[in-house]
mmCIF file of C-alpha atoms in Angstrom:
data_model
loop_
_atom_site.group_PDB
_atom_site.id
_atom_site.type_symbol
_atom_site.label_atom_id
_atom_site.label_comp_id
_atom_site.label_asym_id
_atom_site.label_seq_id
_atom_site.Cartn_x
_atom_site.Cartn_y
_atom_site.Cartn_z
ATOM 1 C CA MET A 1 12.566 20.002 25.820
ATOM 2 C CA ALA A 2 9.817 20.555 28.361
ATOM 3 C CA THR A 3 7.366 17.728 28.837
ATOM 4 C CA VAL A 4 3.821 18.892 29.457
ATOM 5 C CA ALA A 5 1.169 16.995 31.416
ATOM 6 C CA PHE A 6 -0.407 14.459 29.106
ATOM 7 C CA ASP A 7 -4.071 13.594 29.640
ATOM 8 C CA ARG A 8 -4.528 10.570 27.402
ATOM 9 C CA GLU A 9 -8.269 10.290 27.882
ATOM 10 C CA GLU A 10 -8.801 13.937 27.060
ATOM 11 C CA ILE A 11 -6.728 13.742 23.893
ATOM 12 C CA ALA A 12 -8.499 10.495 22.925
ATOM 13 C CA GLN A 13 -11.833 12.261 23.268
ATOM 14 C CA TRP A 14 -10.616 15.103 21.051
ATOM 15 C CA TYR A 15 -9.356 12.745 18.332
ATOM 16 C CA ALA A 16 -12.621 10.809 18.449
ATOM 17 C CA GLN A 17 -14.690 13.974 18.148
ATOM 18 C CA GLN A 18 -12.612 15.182 15.204
ATOM 19 C CA HIS A 19 -12.901 11.902 13.325
ATOM 20 C CA LEU A 20 -16.640 11.693 13.995
ATOM 21 C CA LYS A 21 -17.013 15.286 12.865
ATOM 22 C CA VAL A 22 -15.407 14.977 9.423
ATOM 23 C CA ASP A 23 -16.293 11.398 8.491
ATOM 24 C CA ASP A 24 -19.992 10.542 8.324
ATOM 25 C CA GLY A 25 -19.123 6.887 7.765
ATOM 26 C CA ILE A 26 -17.803 6.520 11.305
ATOM 27 C CA THR A 27 -20.612 5.693 13.716
ATOM 28 C CA GLU A 28 -18.614 5.059 16.901
ATOM 29 C CA VAL A 29 -15.067 5.318 18.133
ATOM 30 C CA ILE A 30 -14.008 2.809 20.781
ATOM 31 C CA TYR A 31 -11.049 3.947 22.857
ATOM 32 C CA LEU A 32 -9.020 1.057 24.301
ATOM 33 C CA PRO A 33 -6.738 2.187 27.139
ATOM 34 C CA THR A 34 -5.973 -1.241 28.608
ATOM 35 C CA ASN A 35 -2.376 -2.376 27.918
ATOM 36 C CA ALA A 36 -1.636 0.736 25.838
ATOM 37 C CA ARG A 37 1.614 2.482 26.614
ATOM 38 C CA GLU A 38 1.385 5.733 28.535
ATOM 39 C CA ARG A 39 1.534 7.923 25.426
ATOM 40 C CA GLU A 40 -0.337 5.660 23.066
ATOM 41 C CA VAL A 41 -3.985 6.065 22.040
ATOM 42 C CA ARG A 42 -5.710 3.015 20.565
ATOM 43 C CA PHE A 43 -8.978 3.296 18.640
ATOM 44 C CA LEU A 44 -11.408 0.960 16.944
ATOM 45 C CA GLU A 45 -13.337 3.133 14.480
ATOM 46 C CA ILE A 46 -16.620 1.549 13.422
ATOM 47 C CA ASN A 47 -17.214 2.562 9.837
ATOM 48 C CA LYS A 48 -20.456 1.741 8.011
ATOM 49 C CA ASP A 49 -18.862 2.620 4.669
ATOM 50 C CA MET A 50 -16.045 0.109 4.868
ATOM 51 C CA LEU A 51 -15.876 -2.114 1.802
ATOM 52 C CA ASP A 52 -12.494 -3.715 2.214
ATOM 53 C CA ALA A 53 -13.205 -5.458 5.509
ATOM 54 C CA ASN A 54 -10.381 -7.844 6.252
ATOM 55 C CA ASP A 55 -10.389 -10.039 9.335
ATOM 56 C CA ARG A 56 -6.685 -9.523 9.889
ATOM 57 C CA LEU A 57 -6.978 -6.490 12.129
ATOM 58 C CA GLU A 58 -3.879 -4.320 11.971
ATOM 59 C CA PRO A 59 -3.626 -0.839 13.439
ATOM 60 C CA ILE A 60 -2.585 2.122 11.297
ATOM 61 C CA SER A 61 -0.579 4.958 12.801
ATOM 62 C CA PHE A 62 -2.599 8.133 12.431
ATOM 63 C CA GLY A 63 0.130 10.486 13.407
ATOM 64 C CA VAL A 64 2.946 10.630 15.824
ATOM 65 C CA ASP A 65 3.363 13.920 17.560
ATOM 66 C CA MET A 66 7.142 13.999 17.692
ATOM 67 C CA GLY A 67 9.566 16.627 18.873
ATOM 68 C CA VAL A 68 7.125 18.394 21.128
ATOM 69 C CA GLY A 69 6.286 18.093 24.805
ATOM 70 C CA ASN A 70 3.042 16.341 24.022
ATOM 71 C CA GLU A 71 4.607 13.420 22.154
ATOM 72 C CA HIS A 72 2.203 10.512 21.575
ATOM 73 C CA VAL A 73 0.967 8.017 19.012
ATOM 74 C CA LEU A 74 -2.555 7.423 17.702
ATOM 75 C CA TRP A 75 -3.341 3.937 16.395
ATOM 76 C CA VAL A 76 -6.562 3.259 14.500
ATOM 77 C CA ILE A 77 -8.210 0.056 13.300
ATOM 78 C CA ASP A 78 -11.147 0.619 10.945
ATOM 79 C CA ILE A 79 -13.800 -2.058 11.287
ATOM 80 C CA THR A 80 -17.326 -2.696 10.069
ATOM 81 C CA PRO A 81 -20.300 -2.827 12.481
ATOM 82 C CA GLU A 82 -20.448 -6.577 11.835
ATOM 83 C CA GLN A 83 -16.784 -7.008 12.743
ATOM 84 C CA TYR A 84 -17.351 -5.064 15.944
ATOM 85 C CA GLN A 85 -20.123 -7.454 16.930
ATOM 86 C CA ARG A 86 -17.752 -10.367 16.379
ATOM 87 C CA ILE A 87 -15.037 -8.672 18.428
ATOM 88 C CA GLN A 88 -17.512 -8.253 21.279
ATOM 89 C CA GLN A 89 -18.472 -11.912 20.966
ATOM 90 C CA ALA A 90 -14.754 -12.819 20.979
ATOM 91 C CA THR A 91 -15.045 -14.573 17.619
ATOM 92 C CA LEU A 92 -12.813 -12.015 15.878
ATOM 93 C CA PRO A 93 -9.515 -11.472 17.720
ATOM 94 C CA LEU A 94 -7.985 -8.080 18.329
ATOM 95 C CA PRO A 95 -4.225 -7.679 17.829
ATOM 96 C CA ALA A 96 -2.030 -8.920 20.662
ATOM 97 C CA THR A 97 -2.296 -6.734 23.795
ATOM 98 C CA TRP A 98 -5.379 -4.902 22.461
ATOM 99 C CA SER A 99 -8.350 -5.343 24.776
ATOM 100 C CA LEU A 100 -11.951 -4.204 25.203
ATOM 101 C CA ASP A 101 -11.440 -4.062 28.988
ATOM 102 C CA SER A 102 -12.210 -0.548 30.293
ATOM 103 C CA ALA A 103 -13.073 0.599 26.775
ATOM 104 C CA ILE A 104 -14.752 3.971 26.301
ATOM 105 C CA ARG A 105 -17.256 4.461 23.522
ATOM 106 C CA PHE A 106 -17.531 7.812 21.770
ATOM 107 C CA THR A 107 -20.449 8.650 19.490
ATOM 108 C CA ARG A 108 -21.628 11.936 18.010
ATOM 109 C CA ARG A 109 -23.920 12.405 20.989
ATOM 110 C CA SER A 110 -22.159 10.898 23.943
ATOM 111 C CA ARG A 111 -19.239 9.168 25.527
ATOM 112 C CA ARG A 112 -19.619 6.343 27.967
ATOM 113 C CA ARG A 113 -17.496 3.766 29.663
ATOM 114 C CA MET A 114 -18.367 0.288 28.459
ATOM 115 C CA PRO A 115 -19.610 -2.349 30.908
ATOM 116 C CA MET B 1 -6.588 24.976 -12.431
ATOM 117 C CA VAL B 2 -3.555 23.551 -14.216
ATOM 118 C CA THR B 3 -0.763 22.318 -11.992
ATOM 119 C CA ARG B 4 2.456 20.991 -13.457
ATOM 120 C CA PHE B 5 5.709 20.502 -11.621
ATOM 121 C CA SER B 6 9.187 19.905 -13.009
ATOM 122 C CA ASP B 7 11.692 17.460 -11.489
ATOM 123 C CA SER B 8 13.901 20.270 -10.242
ATOM 124 C CA PHE B 9 10.871 21.971 -8.697
ATOM 125 C CA HIS B 10 10.000 18.836 -6.768
ATOM 126 C CA THR B 11 13.535 18.360 -5.516
ATOM 127 C CA SER B 12 14.190 21.967 -4.548
ATOM 128 C CA VAL B 13 10.838 22.529 -2.872
ATOM 129 C CA ALA B 14 10.984 19.232 -1.033
ATOM 130 C CA LYS B 15 14.458 20.012 0.320
ATOM 131 C CA ALA B 16 13.437 23.515 1.342
ATOM 132 C CA HIS B 17 10.515 22.189 3.363
ATOM 133 C CA ALA B 18 12.141 19.080 4.813
ATOM 134 C CA VAL B 19 9.901 16.618 2.981
ATOM 135 C CA ASN B 20 11.529 13.220 3.322
ATOM 136 C CA GLU B 21 12.449 11.234 0.214
ATOM 137 C CA PRO B 22 9.519 8.760 0.298
ATOM 138 C CA GLN B 23 7.117 11.678 0.789
ATOM 139 C CA ARG B 24 8.714 13.575 -2.114
ATOM 140 C CA LEU B 25 8.425 10.607 -4.438
ATOM 141 C CA TRP B 26 4.771 9.871 -3.544
ATOM 142 C CA TRP B 27 3.984 13.574 -3.895
ATOM 143 C CA LYS B 28 5.711 13.744 -7.277
ATOM 144 C CA GLN B 29 3.672 10.800 -8.560
ATOM 145 C CA ALA B 30 0.472 12.336 -7.190
ATOM 146 C CA ALA B 31 1.246 15.545 -9.094
ATOM 147 C CA ALA B 32 1.945 13.596 -12.298
ATOM 148 C CA ASP B 33 -1.359 11.712 -11.984
ATOM 149 C CA TRP B 34 -3.159 14.984 -11.303
ATOM 150 C CA ALA B 35 -1.607 16.521 -14.439
ATOM 151 C CA LEU B 36 -2.859 13.518 -16.433
ATOM 152 C CA PHE B 37 -6.362 13.990 -14.989
ATOM 153 C CA GLU B 38 -6.353 17.651 -15.963
ATOM 154 C CA HIS B 39 -5.036 16.908 -19.435
ATOM 155 C CA LEU B 40 -7.649 14.217 -20.135
ATOM 156 C CA ARG B 41 -10.466 16.285 -18.700
ATOM 157 C CA GLY B 42 -9.338 19.506 -20.373
ATOM 158 C CA PRO B 43 -7.220 19.874 -23.520
ATOM 159 C CA ALA B 44 -7.455 16.235 -24.607
ATOM 160 C CA ARG B 45 -11.269 16.232 -24.370
ATOM 161 C CA TRP B 46 -10.968 12.498 -23.745
ATOM 162 C CA ARG B 47 -14.185 10.743 -24.672
ATOM 163 C CA HIS B 48 -14.055 8.017 -22.011
ATOM 164 C CA GLN B 49 -14.796 9.090 -18.449
ATOM 165 C CA CYS B 50 -13.053 6.084 -16.915
ATOM 166 C CA HIS B 51 -9.536 7.278 -17.725
ATOM 167 C CA PRO B 52 -9.591 10.757 -16.183
ATOM 168 C CA LEU B 53 -11.401 9.258 -13.189
ATOM 169 C CA GLN B 54 -8.702 6.638 -12.841
ATOM 170 C CA ALA B 55 -6.040 9.375 -12.929
ATOM 171 C CA LEU B 56 -7.999 11.361 -10.344
ATOM 172 C CA GLN B 57 -8.276 8.338 -8.065
ATOM 173 C CA MET B 58 -4.564 7.603 -8.406
ATOM 174 C CA SER B 59 -3.561 11.180 -7.624
ATOM 175 C CA SER B 60 -5.762 11.257 -4.517
ATOM 176 C CA GLU B 61 -4.481 7.896 -3.308
ATOM 177 C CA LYS B 62 -0.857 8.922 -3.756
ATOM 178 C CA ILE B 63 -1.101 12.248 -1.944
ATOM 179 C CA ALA B 64 -2.804 10.360 0.907
ATOM 180 C CA LYS B 65 0.011 7.818 0.963
ATOM 181 C CA ALA B 66 2.567 10.656 0.958
ATOM 182 C CA SER B 67 0.920 12.003 4.096
ATOM 183 C CA PHE B 68 1.310 8.675 5.882
ATOM 184 C CA ARG B 69 5.016 8.269 4.956
ATOM 185 C CA VAL B 70 6.217 10.046 8.047
ATOM 186 C CA GLY B 71 9.159 7.880 9.018
ATOM 187 C CA THR B 72 11.522 5.925 6.856
ATOM 188 C CA SER B 73 9.629 2.668 7.271
ATOM 189 C CA ARG B 74 6.533 1.667 5.327
ATOM 190 C CA PRO B 75 3.394 2.006 7.471
ATOM 191 C CA ASN B 76 1.210 -0.991 8.287
ATOM 192 C CA LYS B 77 -1.574 -1.669 5.800
ATOM 193 C CA PHE B 78 -0.100 0.864 3.369
ATOM 194 C CA SER B 79 -2.352 -0.343 0.570
ATOM 195 C CA HIS B 80 -5.410 0.673 2.609
ATOM 196 C CA LEU B 81 -4.419 4.296 3.003
ATOM 197 C CA GLY B 82 -6.620 6.524 0.890
ATOM 198 C CA LEU B 83 -7.989 10.026 0.794
ATOM 199 C CA THR B 84 -10.736 9.565 3.394
ATOM 200 C CA LYS B 85 -8.112 8.532 5.950
ATOM 201 C CA MET B 86 -6.064 11.581 5.023
ATOM 202 C CA LEU B 87 -9.119 13.781 5.674
ATOM 203 C CA ARG B 88 -9.422 12.281 9.160
ATOM 204 C CA ARG B 89 -5.758 12.909 9.718
ATOM 205 C CA LEU B 90 -5.972 16.523 8.616
ATOM 206 C CA SER B 91 -8.852 17.018 11.049
ATOM 207 C CA SER B 92 -6.772 15.987 14.035
ATOM 208 C CA VAL B 93 -3.502 17.880 13.693
ATOM 209 C CA ARG B 94 -2.154 19.467 16.838
ATOM 210 C CA ALA B 95 -3.288 22.957 17.821
ATOM 211 C CA PRO B 96 -0.147 24.903 16.779
ATOM 212 C CA ASP B 97 -0.513 23.599 13.205
ATOM 213 C CA GLN B 98 -4.236 24.187 12.790
ATOM 214 C CA GLN B 99 -4.234 27.806 11.588
ATOM 215 C CA GLU B 100 -1.338 27.177 9.235
ATOM 216 C CA LEU B 101 -3.165 24.211 7.760
ATOM 217 C CA ALA B 102 -6.328 26.284 7.293
ATOM 218 C CA GLU B 103 -4.321 28.860 5.340
ATOM 219 C CA VAL B 104 -2.809 26.173 3.113
ATOM 220 C CA PHE B 105 -6.336 25.203 2.095
ATOM 221 C CA SER B 106 -7.378 28.859 1.686
ATOM 222 C CA VAL B 107 -9.907 28.996 4.498
ATOM 223 C CA SER B 108 -9.836 31.525 7.315
ATOM 224 C CA CYS B 109 -9.734 29.235 10.352
ATOM 225 C CA PHE B 110 -9.513 25.601 11.410
ATOM 226 C CA GLN B 111 -13.270 25.358 12.022
ATOM 227 C CA HIS B 112 -13.809 26.228 8.366
ATOM 228 C CA LEU B 113 -11.246 23.619 7.384
ATOM 229 C CA GLU B 114 -13.172 21.015 9.405
ATOM 230 C CA ARG B 115 -16.299 21.953 7.450
ATOM 231 C CA LEU B 116 -14.388 21.697 4.180
ATOM 232 C CA LEU B 117 -13.038 18.244 5.094
ATOM 233 C CA LYS B 118 -16.549 17.079 5.918
ATOM 234 C CA SER B 119 -17.909 18.590 2.723
ATOM 235 C CA VAL B 120 -15.409 16.921 0.371
ATOM 236 C CA ARG B 121 -15.586 13.557 2.133
ATOM 237 C CA GLY B 122 -18.572 12.238 0.109
ATOM 238 C CA ILE B 123 -16.910 12.634 -3.287
ATOM 239 C CA ALA B 124 -13.575 11.504 -1.824
ATOM 240 C CA LYS B 125 -15.269 8.267 -0.785
ATOM 241 C CA GLU B 126 -16.755 7.762 -4.256
ATOM 242 C CA ILE B 127 -13.389 8.369 -5.927
ATOM 243 C CA GLU B 128 -11.657 6.036 -3.474
ATOM 244 C CA ARG B 129 -14.025 3.209 -4.461
ATOM 245 C CA LEU B 130 -13.367 3.355 -8.198
ATOM 246 C CA PRO B 131 -10.577 0.742 -8.463
ATOM 247 C CA PRO B 132 -11.900 -2.800 -8.958
ATOM 248 C CA ALA B 133 -9.901 -4.031 -5.967
ATOM 249 C CA ILE B 134 -11.952 -1.733 -3.726
ATOM 250 C CA ALA B 135 -15.274 -1.683 -5.590
ATOM 251 C CA GLY B 136 -15.406 -5.471 -5.910
ATOM 252 C CA PRO B 137 -15.335 -7.647 -9.056
ATOM 253 C CA ASP B 138 -19.028 -7.254 -9.847
ATOM 254 C CA GLN B 139 -19.355 -3.537 -9.245
ATOM 255 C CA ILE B 140 -18.949 -0.390 -11.318
ATOM 256 C CA ASN B 141 -15.260 0.488 -11.516
ATOM 257 C CA THR B 142 -12.859 2.324 -13.823
ATOM 258 C CA GLU B 143 -10.712 -0.574 -15.070
ATOM 259 C CA TYR B 144 -12.408 -3.918 -15.663
ATOM 260 C CA PRO B 145 -15.677 -4.960 -17.339
ATOM 261 C CA TRP B 146 -18.340 -6.031 -14.845
ATOM 262 C CA PRO B 147 -19.846 -8.229 -13.457
ATOM 263 C CA ASP B 148 -16.648 -10.252 -13.473
ATOM 264 C CA SER B 149 -18.280 -13.647 -14.120
ATOM 265 C CA ASN B 150 -20.441 -12.508 -17.036
ATOM 266 C CA PRO B 151 -19.539 -8.959 -18.088
ATOM 267 C CA VAL B 152 -22.201 -6.731 -19.589
ATOM 268 C CA ASN B 153 -20.558 -3.315 -19.117
ATOM 269 C CA ALA B 154 -17.136 -1.896 -19.994
ATOM 270 C CA PRO B 155 -15.693 1.093 -18.132
ATOM 271 C CA ALA B 156 -15.026 2.800 -21.486
ATOM 272 C CA ASP B 157 -18.779 2.905 -22.189
ATOM 273 C CA TRP B 158 -19.934 3.898 -18.733
ATOM 274 C CA GLU B 159 -21.220 7.305 -17.675
ATOM 275 C CA TYR B 160 -20.264 7.660 -14.047
ATOM 276 C CA ASP B 161 -22.465 9.443 -11.516
ATOM 277 C CA VAL B 162 -19.396 10.839 -9.794
ATOM 278 C CA TRP B 163 -18.266 12.385 -13.082
ATOM 279 C CA GLN B 164 -21.475 14.403 -13.155
ATOM 280 C CA ARG B 165 -20.987 15.345 -9.514
ATOM 281 C CA LEU B 166 -17.519 16.715 -10.244
ATOM 282 C CA ALA B 167 -19.206 19.375 -12.387
ATOM 283 C CA THR B 168 -21.376 20.580 -9.500
ATOM 284 C CA ALA B 169 -20.387 23.167 -6.885
ATOM 285 C CA LYS B 170 -19.561 20.313 -4.495
ATOM 286 C CA GLY B 171 -17.420 18.657 -7.145
ATOM 287 C CA ARG B 172 -15.527 21.832 -7.891
ATOM 288 C CA GLU B 173 -14.940 22.281 -4.179
ATOM 289 C CA PHE B 174 -13.494 18.753 -4.058
ATOM 290 C CA LEU B 175 -11.236 19.403 -7.047
ATOM 291 C CA ARG B 176 -9.990 22.678 -5.580
ATOM 292 C CA PHE B 177 -9.283 20.882 -2.308
ATOM 293 C CA LEU B 178 -7.341 18.091 -4.007
ATOM 294 C CA ALA B 179 -5.413 20.516 -6.223
ATOM 295 C CA ARG B 180 -4.293 22.421 -3.127
ATOM 296 C CA ALA B 181 -3.516 19.218 -1.250
ATOM 297 C CA ILE B 182 -1.141 18.249 -4.053
ATOM 298 C CA GLU B 183 0.237 21.615 -5.093
ATOM 299 C CA ARG B 184 0.904 22.799 -1.538
ATOM 300 C CA TYR B 185 1.957 19.503 0.016
ATOM 301 C CA PRO B 186 5.443 20.712 1.074
ATOM 302 C CA GLN B 187 3.795 23.575 2.972
ATOM 303 C CA TYR B 188 1.910 21.236 5.270
ATOM 304 C CA ALA B 189 3.740 17.879 5.162
ATOM 305 C CA HIS B 190 5.348 18.684 8.502
ATOM 306 C CA VAL B 191 1.990 18.460 10.306
ATOM 307 C CA PHE B 192 2.109 14.673 9.783
ATOM 308 C CA ARG B 193 4.611 13.849 12.463
#
């Protein structure tokens, strides 16, 4: 099977745009490349409609593109805006190896690298 | 739209389309819940709105869970997987599957499917919040009297806003979408890799 060039940041941007497009509850998607494996995309999706906010943050697999040259995994953690504030303040821990370092923030209007 | 499936139908169709066994079983239960919804809403003329809504919520939750049962292992946070997450997932399938997926949902192209997913999302969210475990103990739900500490309303007496919305054009669009999502599941299950 041929393996095609995999641009993780580009595919992350596409996933973020798609999720922002179909779900009005999502206000921002935070892409976390640090410590992720080469073909792994990690997202925090900030969702203003979340009711079942649980402080045990566990990623959900949103699809594994298997059996094709572009094989990769998308992991998503849905969080509330309040939880995101606490993550930024380091009072709510991310799962092991997940990090805000070098995070990229996608909104409906823009994308920018976080300070 | 009445959709009923026999056991042999489920088994033969699932095998033909390489739906794995957990997916087949979740799909089968979704179809059974959907049939209950249609029966209560249609021929039974059930007087309480809470029961058909509960069946509708269960069918939508189970088809969403079927879509996340890709491998043989149970996904993380399985209890949290509902229809709105399935909509997000459908929006981000890989390019070779996009046109096929659009056709499954009877729209001409993937851009139209994106619009459909966005359009049905509002009612999907309302349906997803109907169980008391999601709505919260003091909120309107389809199972338990509320508020929990000092109940003043029973689901059997309640007239639900979302029930009225299901009778609107938007509601019918949602019901058509969900019917197709259940009825045609084996045709698109492979996009969830």
